[in-house]
XYZ file of C-alpha atoms in Angstrom:
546
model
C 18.764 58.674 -149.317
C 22.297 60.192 -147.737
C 19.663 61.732 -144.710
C 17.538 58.825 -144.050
C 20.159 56.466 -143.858
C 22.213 58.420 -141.427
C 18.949 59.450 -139.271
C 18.765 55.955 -138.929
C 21.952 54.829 -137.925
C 22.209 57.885 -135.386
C 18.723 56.903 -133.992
C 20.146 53.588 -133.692
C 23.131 53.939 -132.163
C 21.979 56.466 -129.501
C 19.436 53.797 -128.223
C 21.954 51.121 -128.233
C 24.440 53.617 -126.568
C 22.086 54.907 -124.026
C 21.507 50.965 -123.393
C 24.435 49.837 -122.756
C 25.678 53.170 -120.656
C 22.479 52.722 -118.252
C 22.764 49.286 -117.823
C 26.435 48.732 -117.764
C 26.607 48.530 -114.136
C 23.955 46.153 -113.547
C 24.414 42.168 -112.436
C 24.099 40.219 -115.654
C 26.478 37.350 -114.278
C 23.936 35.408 -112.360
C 21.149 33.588 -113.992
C 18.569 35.722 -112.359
C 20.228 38.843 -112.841
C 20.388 37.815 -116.718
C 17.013 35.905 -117.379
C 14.815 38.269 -115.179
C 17.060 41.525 -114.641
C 17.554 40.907 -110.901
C 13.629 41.486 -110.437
C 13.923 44.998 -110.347
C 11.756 46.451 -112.884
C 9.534 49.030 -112.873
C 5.717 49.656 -114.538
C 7.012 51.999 -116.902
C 9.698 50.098 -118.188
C 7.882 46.795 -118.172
C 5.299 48.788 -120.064
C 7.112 49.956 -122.835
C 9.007 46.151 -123.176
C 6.017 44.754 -122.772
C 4.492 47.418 -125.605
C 7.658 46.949 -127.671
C 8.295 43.066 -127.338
C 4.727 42.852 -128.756
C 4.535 45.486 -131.378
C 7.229 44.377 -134.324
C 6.585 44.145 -138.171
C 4.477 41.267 -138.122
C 1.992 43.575 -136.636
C 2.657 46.787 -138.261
C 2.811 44.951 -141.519
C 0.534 42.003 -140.897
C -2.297 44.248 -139.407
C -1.918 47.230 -141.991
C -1.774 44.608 -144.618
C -5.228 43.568 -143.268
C -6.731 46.818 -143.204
C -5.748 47.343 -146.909
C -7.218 44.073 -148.009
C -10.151 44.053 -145.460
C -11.595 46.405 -142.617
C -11.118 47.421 -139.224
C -12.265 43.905 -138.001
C -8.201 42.947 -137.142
C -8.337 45.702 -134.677
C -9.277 42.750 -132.265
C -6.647 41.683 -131.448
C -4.989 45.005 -130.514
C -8.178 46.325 -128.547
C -9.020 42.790 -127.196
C -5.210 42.865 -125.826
C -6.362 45.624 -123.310
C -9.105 42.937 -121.607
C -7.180 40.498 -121.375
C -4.063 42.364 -120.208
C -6.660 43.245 -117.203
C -7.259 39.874 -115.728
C -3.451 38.884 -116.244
C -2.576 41.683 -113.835
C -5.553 40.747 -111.318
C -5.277 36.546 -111.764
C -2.182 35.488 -113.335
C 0.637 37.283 -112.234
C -0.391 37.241 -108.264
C -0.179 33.765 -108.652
C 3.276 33.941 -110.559
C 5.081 36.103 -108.022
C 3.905 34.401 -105.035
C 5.470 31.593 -106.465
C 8.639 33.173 -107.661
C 8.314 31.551 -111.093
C 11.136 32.123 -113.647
C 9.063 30.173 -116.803
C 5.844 29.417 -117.337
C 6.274 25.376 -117.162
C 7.641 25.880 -113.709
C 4.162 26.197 -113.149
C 3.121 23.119 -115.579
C 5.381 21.271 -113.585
C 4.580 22.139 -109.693
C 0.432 21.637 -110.766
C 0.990 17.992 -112.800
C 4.316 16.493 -112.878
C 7.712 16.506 -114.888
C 6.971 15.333 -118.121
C 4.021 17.378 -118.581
C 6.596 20.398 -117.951
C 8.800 19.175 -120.263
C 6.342 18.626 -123.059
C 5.150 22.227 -122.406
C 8.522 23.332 -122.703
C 9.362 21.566 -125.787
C 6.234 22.869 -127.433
C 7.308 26.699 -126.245
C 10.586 25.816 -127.612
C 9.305 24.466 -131.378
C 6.777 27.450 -131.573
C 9.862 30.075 -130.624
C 12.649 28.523 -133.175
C 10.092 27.244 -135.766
C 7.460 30.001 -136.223
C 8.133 32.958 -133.846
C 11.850 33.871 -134.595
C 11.306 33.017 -138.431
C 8.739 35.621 -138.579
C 9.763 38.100 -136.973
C 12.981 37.865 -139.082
C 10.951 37.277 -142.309
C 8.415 40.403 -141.136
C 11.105 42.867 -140.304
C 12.651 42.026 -143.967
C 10.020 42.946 -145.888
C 9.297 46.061 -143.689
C 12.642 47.233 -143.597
C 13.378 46.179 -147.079
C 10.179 48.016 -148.222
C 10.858 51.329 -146.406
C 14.711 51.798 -147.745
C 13.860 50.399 -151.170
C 17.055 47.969 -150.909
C 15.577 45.950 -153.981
C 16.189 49.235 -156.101
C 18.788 50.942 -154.070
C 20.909 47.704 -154.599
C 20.131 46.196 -157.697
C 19.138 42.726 -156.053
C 16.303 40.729 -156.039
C 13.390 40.501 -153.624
C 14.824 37.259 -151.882
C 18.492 38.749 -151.918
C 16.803 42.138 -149.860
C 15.437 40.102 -147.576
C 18.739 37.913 -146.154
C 20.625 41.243 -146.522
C 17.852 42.292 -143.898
C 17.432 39.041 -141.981
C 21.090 38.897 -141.161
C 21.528 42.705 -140.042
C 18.691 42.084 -137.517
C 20.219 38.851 -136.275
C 23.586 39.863 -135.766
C 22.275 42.506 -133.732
C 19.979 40.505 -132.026
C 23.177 38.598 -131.015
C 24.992 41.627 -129.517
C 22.049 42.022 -127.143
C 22.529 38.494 -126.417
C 25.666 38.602 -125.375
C 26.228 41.846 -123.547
C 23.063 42.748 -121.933
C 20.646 39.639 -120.923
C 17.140 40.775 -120.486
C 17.683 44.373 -118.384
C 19.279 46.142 -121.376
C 16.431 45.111 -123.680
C 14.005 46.965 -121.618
C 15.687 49.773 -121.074
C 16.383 49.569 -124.918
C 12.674 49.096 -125.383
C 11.810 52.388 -123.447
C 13.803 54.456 -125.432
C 12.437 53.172 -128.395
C 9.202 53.451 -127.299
C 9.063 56.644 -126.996
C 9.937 56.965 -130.714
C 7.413 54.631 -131.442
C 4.501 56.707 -130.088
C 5.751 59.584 -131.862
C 6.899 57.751 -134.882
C 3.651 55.152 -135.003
C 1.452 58.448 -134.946
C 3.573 60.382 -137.679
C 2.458 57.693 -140.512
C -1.407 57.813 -140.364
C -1.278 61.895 -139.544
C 1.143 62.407 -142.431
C -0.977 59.988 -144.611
C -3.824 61.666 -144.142
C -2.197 64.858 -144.720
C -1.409 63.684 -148.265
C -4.742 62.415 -149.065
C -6.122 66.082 -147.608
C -3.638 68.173 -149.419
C -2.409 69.089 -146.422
C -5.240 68.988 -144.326
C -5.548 66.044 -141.560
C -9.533 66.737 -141.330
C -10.136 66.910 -144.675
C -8.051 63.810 -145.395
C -10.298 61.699 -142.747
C -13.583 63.124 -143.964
C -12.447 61.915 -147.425
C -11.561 58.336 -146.784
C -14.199 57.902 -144.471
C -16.709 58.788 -147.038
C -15.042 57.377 -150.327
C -14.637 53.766 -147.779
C -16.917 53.466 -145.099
C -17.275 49.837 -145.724
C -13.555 49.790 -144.437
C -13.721 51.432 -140.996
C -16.235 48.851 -139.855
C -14.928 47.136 -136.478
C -17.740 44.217 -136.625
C -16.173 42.589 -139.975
C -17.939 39.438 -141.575
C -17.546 36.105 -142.092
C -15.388 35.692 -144.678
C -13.156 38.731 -143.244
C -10.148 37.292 -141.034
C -10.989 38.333 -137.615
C -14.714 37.805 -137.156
C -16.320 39.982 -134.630
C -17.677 37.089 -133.021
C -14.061 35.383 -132.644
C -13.663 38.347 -129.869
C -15.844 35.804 -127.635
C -14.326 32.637 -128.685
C -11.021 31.966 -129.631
C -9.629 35.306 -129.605
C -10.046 35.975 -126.104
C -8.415 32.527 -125.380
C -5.125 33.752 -127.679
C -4.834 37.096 -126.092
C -5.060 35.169 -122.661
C -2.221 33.232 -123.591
C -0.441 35.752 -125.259
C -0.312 38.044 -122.560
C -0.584 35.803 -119.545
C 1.076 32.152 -120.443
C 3.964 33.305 -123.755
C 6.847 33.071 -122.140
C 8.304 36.233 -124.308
C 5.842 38.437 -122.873
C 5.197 37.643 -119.145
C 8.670 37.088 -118.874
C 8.882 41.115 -118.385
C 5.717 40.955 -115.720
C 7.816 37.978 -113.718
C 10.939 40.321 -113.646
C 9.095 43.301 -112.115
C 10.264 44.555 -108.721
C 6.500 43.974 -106.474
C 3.451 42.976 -108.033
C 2.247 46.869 -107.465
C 4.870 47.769 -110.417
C 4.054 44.648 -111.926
C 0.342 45.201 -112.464
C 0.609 48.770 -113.241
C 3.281 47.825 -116.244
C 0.589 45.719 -117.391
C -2.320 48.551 -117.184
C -0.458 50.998 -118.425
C 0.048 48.814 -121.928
C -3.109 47.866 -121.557
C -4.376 51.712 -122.046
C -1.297 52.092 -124.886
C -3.083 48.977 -126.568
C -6.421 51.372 -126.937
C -4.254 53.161 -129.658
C -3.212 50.657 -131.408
C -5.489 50.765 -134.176
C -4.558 53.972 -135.195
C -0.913 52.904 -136.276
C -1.960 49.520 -136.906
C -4.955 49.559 -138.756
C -5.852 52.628 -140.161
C -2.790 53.512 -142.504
C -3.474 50.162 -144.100
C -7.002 51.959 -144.812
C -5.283 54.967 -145.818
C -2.978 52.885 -148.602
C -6.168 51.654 -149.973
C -7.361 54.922 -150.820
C -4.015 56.357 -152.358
C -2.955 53.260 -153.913
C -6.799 52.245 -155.198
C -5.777 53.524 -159.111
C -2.642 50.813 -158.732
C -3.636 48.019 -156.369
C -0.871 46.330 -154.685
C 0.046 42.798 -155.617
C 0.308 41.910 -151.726
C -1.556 43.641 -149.048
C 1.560 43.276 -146.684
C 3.307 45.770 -148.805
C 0.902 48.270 -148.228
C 2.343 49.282 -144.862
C 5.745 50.038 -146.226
C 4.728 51.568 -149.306
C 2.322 54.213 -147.545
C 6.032 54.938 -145.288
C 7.786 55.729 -148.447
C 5.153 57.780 -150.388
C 4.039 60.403 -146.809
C 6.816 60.590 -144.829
C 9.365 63.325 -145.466
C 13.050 62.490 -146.436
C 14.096 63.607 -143.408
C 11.772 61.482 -141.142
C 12.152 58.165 -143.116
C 15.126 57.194 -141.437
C 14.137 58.188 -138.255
C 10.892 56.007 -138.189
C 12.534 53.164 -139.825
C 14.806 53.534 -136.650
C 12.515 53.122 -134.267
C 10.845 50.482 -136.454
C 14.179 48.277 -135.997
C 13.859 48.543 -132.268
C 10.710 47.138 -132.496
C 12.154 43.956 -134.346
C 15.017 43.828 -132.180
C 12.953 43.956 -129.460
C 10.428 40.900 -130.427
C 13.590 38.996 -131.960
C 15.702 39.390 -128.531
C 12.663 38.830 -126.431
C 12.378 35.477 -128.209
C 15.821 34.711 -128.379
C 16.142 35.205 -124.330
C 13.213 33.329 -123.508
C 14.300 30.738 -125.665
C 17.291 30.757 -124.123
C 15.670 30.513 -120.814
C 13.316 27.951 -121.098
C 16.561 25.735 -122.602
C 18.900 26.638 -119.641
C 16.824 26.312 -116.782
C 13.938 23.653 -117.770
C 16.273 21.514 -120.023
C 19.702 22.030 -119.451
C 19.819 22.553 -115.331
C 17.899 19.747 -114.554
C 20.386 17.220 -116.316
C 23.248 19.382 -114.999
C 22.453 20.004 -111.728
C 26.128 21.089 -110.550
C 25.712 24.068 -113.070
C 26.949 27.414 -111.856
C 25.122 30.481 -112.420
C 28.182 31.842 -114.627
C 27.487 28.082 -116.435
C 24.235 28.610 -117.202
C 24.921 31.972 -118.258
C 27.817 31.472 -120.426
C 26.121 28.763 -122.389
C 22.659 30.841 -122.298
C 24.008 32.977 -124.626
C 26.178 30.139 -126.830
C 22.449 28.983 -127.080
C 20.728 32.406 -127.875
C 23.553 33.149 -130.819
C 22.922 29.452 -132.438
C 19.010 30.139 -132.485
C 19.689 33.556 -133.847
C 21.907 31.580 -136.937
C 19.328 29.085 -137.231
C 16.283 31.376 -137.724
C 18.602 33.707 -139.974
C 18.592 30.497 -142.295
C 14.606 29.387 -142.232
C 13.196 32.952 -142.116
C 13.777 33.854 -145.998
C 11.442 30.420 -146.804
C 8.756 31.837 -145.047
C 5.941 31.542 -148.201
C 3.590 34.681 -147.981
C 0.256 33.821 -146.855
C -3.469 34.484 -148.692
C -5.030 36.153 -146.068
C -2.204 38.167 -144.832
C 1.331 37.482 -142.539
C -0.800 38.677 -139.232
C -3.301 36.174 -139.980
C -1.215 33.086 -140.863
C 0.859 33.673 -137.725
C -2.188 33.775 -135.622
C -3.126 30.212 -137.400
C -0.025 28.253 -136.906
C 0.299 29.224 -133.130
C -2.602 27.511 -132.729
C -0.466 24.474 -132.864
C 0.701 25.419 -129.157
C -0.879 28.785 -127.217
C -4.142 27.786 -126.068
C -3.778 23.678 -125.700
C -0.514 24.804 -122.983
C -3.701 27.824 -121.843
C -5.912 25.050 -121.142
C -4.123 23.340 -118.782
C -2.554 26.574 -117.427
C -5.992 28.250 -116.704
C -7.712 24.707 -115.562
C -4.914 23.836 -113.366
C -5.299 27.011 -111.386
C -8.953 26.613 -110.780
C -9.567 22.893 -110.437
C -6.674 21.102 -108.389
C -7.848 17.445 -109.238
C -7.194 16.693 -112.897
C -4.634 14.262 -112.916
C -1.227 14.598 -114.840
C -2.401 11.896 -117.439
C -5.515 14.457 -118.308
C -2.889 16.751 -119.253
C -0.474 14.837 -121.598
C -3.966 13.393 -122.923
C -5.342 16.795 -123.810
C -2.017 18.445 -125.421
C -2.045 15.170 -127.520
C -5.157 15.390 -128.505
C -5.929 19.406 -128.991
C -2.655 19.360 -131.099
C -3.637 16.492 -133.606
C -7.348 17.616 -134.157
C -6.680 21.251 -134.610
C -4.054 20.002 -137.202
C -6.398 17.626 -138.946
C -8.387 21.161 -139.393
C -6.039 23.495 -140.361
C -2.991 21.526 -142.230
C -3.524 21.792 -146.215
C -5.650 18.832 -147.990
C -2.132 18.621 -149.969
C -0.620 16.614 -147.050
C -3.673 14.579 -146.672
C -5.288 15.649 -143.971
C -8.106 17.214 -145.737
C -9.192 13.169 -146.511
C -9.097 11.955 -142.379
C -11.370 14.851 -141.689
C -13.694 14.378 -144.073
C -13.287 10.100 -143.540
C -13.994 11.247 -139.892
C -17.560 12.201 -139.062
C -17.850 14.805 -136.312
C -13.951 16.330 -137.473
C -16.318 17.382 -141.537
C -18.527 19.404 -139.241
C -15.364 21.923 -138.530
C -15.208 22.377 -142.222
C -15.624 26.172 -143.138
C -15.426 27.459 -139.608
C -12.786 30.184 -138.479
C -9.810 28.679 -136.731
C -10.542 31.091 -133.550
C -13.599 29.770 -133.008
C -12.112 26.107 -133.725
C -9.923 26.697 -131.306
C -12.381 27.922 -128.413
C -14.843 24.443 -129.468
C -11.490 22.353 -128.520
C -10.759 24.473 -125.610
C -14.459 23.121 -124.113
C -13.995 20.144 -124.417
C -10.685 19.634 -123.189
C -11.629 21.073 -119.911
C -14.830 18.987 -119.597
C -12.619 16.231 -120.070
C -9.814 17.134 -117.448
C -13.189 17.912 -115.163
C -14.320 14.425 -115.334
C -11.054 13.218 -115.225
C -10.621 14.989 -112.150
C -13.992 13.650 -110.824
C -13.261 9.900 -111.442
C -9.278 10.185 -111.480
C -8.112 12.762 -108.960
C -4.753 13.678 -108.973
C -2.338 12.497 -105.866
C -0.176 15.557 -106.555
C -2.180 18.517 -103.742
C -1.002 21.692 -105.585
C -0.928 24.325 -102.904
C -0.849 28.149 -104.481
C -1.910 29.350 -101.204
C 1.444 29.700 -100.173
C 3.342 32.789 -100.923
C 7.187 32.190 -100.811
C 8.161 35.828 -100.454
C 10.454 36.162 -103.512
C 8.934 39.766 -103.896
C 6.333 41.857 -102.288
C 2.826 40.822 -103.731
C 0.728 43.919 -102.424
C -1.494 45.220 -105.180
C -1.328 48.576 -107.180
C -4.253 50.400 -105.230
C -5.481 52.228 -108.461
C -5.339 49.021 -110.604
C -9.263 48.747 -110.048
C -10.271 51.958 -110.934
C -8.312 52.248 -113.879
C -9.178 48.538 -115.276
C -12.751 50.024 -115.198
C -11.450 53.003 -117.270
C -10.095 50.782 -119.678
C -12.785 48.800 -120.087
C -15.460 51.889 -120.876
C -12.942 52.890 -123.217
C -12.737 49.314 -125.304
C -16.744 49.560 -125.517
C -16.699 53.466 -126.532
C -14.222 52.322 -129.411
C -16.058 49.763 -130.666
C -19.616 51.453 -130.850
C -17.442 54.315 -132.864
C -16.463 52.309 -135.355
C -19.417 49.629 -135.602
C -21.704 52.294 -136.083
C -19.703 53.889 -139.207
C -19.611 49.923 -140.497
C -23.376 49.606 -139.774
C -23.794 53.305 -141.456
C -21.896 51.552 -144.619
């Protein structure tokens, strides 16, 4: 225990060190210099943030935890990240950087009007504080908690391992916050990722190792004939990521996700030229082809060694499998680099958080605000969300079909209504503002109606309301891509009958940074996507063979 504790904190520590050291030097006084790192970063680094911000325990629990209780059907949203990671870099972000955009409902606000930006911002806010922080928090507990044994180590209880967990990651979160701003948590997120290829790959190798006595080949040859049920990538209906939701509402999440979340194209809008820019986002893109393999397939893996002694929760499976392959001596190491990855989804959070509050909420009433102002009380902000989702994350309940899943669910609530308008307000430059707040309003109460538990009632307006019982049954992805349509047939005809006064231009490029395109983007984008078909027809046909 002695060596994996102090692998860890040496791990840790160097990263941090190394952080702080390389970025010491750097403007972090201005609000640009501390939301967007001056604009200055590069494809690699924005690759690995991007990578790292992403990739936490939610995902390397919530995904595992999937493949233990399921298949490789989750792997959609990992593989289905490197399509839609394309058009962000060829649509999306040109139109960002021409712009100059800090947030997202700068945007909201140039294409419809003020309100509509600040009722996008309030939802990105409520999302962030409500579910995002919480669960990252809540995710990285159980992880963390799992790996080190704390419960056992300690003598506490389950609940009393997890706020012993929650509040280490928050208080570090809060040092970021208040020394480095967003350029230290990407170079942070570099070093770390590094580890986290290494130390991502170590846990299915070494797992299959175990199950091989030692050899990696044998070990795959003998899960993939005892389960060949599990490594199939097509997944039915009542699995939790339908292959059909790839076409649907999937494709609409991973839009927003990687295009429109202000957590994660907040790294793309700080990047030095759209030619660094674009090849950051390519270059995760081709990481995200890998996923599977750390984020799937141990999960598998657990099923097989732990099959004699089923585990009581499938989100445990990811931690367990840590604990029972890994040597002593790498234990601490991986759990290191497993931290980073929390720190680096809870501070990406916390400073876009802190972002979208400064500059879309608190600048406009305080116009007279310095830079150092906005700063200063950036970070004020960023500590008091860190206390405040240090306090809600240990009431996170666990969910039936799995954390991944329920997270997916809930941001329903807010990703692809704020898509819709994002995506149909750069193609169609007539829907009025009114169209807008009318189709937040209503996307947000009927996917509720659907999705909320009959135990708050709404289980009796949707089935007292005739066309809202036909959604009953169906996946929430592909609930959420029905909505989608009709939203923007409504904003069309609204458009048609209603045109807007406001003449968005996004013709005009304001020269902020230098928008030439990455000349290989094309050819590798074509790589990438032979590679997403090659990986699915491997491991449809061993589901089909099953």
């Amino acid at each position: 225990m002695l060596l994996t504790v102090s692998s860890f904190v040496g791990f840790t520590a160097l990263v941090l060190g190394l952080s702080y050291y390389l970025t010491r030097k750097n403007d972090t006084s201005s609000s640009e210099g501390y939301f967007l790192a001056g604009r200055g970063l590069t494809g690699w680094v924005i690759a690995a943030s991007l990578l790292l911000t992403n990739l936490s325990t939610e995902q390397m629990v919530g995904l595992n935890g999937q493949g233990y209780m399921f298949n490789m059907s989750g792997m959609g949203y990992e593989v289905g990240a490197s399509l839609a990671l394309i058009i962000v870099a060829f649509f999306f972000l040109p139109r960002y950087l021409k712009k100059g955009y800090a947030t997202i409902p700068d945007f909201i606000g140039e294409r419809y009007d003020a309100v509509t930006k600040q009722f996008v911002n309030f939802l990105f806010l409520a999302g962030y504080v409500l579910i995002l922080l919480p669960t990252v928090l809540y995710s990285g507990a159980i992880g963390m908690g799992g790996i080190f044994n704390i419960m056992d180590t300690f003598q506490i209880s389950a609940m009393q391992s997890i706020v012993v967990v929650v509040v280490a990651i928050g208080v570090l979160g809060c040092l970021y916050t208040i020394f480095g701003g967003l350029r230290i948590m990407a170079v942070a997120d570099t070093l770390n990722g590094i580890g986290l290829i290494f130390g991502g790959l170590m846990v299915p190798i070494f797992a299959l190792m175990y199950v091989g006595d030692g050899n990696m080949l044998t070990g795959i040859s003998t899960v993939v004939q005892a389960h060949p049920e599990k490594f199939n990538a097509i997944g039915g209906a009542g699995d939790p990521v339908p292959f059909a939701t790839m076409f649907t509402g999937m494709f609409l999440v991973n839009l927003f996700y990687w295009g429109c979340n202000q957590t994660i194209i907040q790294r793309a809008l700080a990047a030095k030229n759209l030619k660094e820019g674009q090849k950051g986002l390519l270059l995760a893109a081709t990481f995200k082809l890998i996923g599977p393999l750390y984020l799937i397939i141990p999960g598998i893996v657990a099923f097989h060694i732990f099959q004699d002694k089923p585990l009581a929760v499938g989100d445990m499976a990811y931690p367990m499998l840590v604990n029972t392959v890994l040597p002593t001596y790498l234990i601490g190491f991986f759990a290191a680099v497993l931290f980073g990855a929390i720190l680096s989804s809870f501070n990406a959070a916390l400073n876009s958080t802190s972002t979208l509050f400064m500059l879309n909420v608190y600048k406009p009433f305080r116009s007279q605000a310095t830079d150092e102002e906005l700063v200063r009380k950036g970070k004020w902000v960023g500590i008091g969300l860190a206390v405040f989702s240090m306090c809600v994350a240990p009431l996170i309940a666990k969910a039936p079909s799995g954390l991944f899943n329920y997270l997916q669910m809930v941001n329903g609530f807010y990703n692809v209504p704020i898509f819709t308008l994002i995506i149909f307000g750069m193609l169609n430059k007539k829907a009025p503002a009114w169209a807008a707040k009318a189709t937040l309003g209503f996307f947000i109460v009927v996917y509720g109606i659907t999705q909320l538990p009959s135990s708050l009632g709404f289980m009796a307006w949707k089935d007292s309301i005739g066309w809202l019982s036909a959604f009953s049954g169906w996946h929430f992805l592909h609930i959420m891509a029905v909505l989608f349509v009709i939203s923007v047939v409504f904003m069309y005809v609204t458009g048609i009958f209603w045109p807007s006064a406001n003449k968005y231009d996004d013709s005009k490029d304001l020269q902020v940074v230098d928008i030439t395109p990455w000349k290989l983007g094309i050819t590798m984008s074509i790589g990438i996507v032979v590679c997403v078909f090659l990986v699915y027809v491997l491991f449809s046909s061993l589901g089909i063979a099953a």
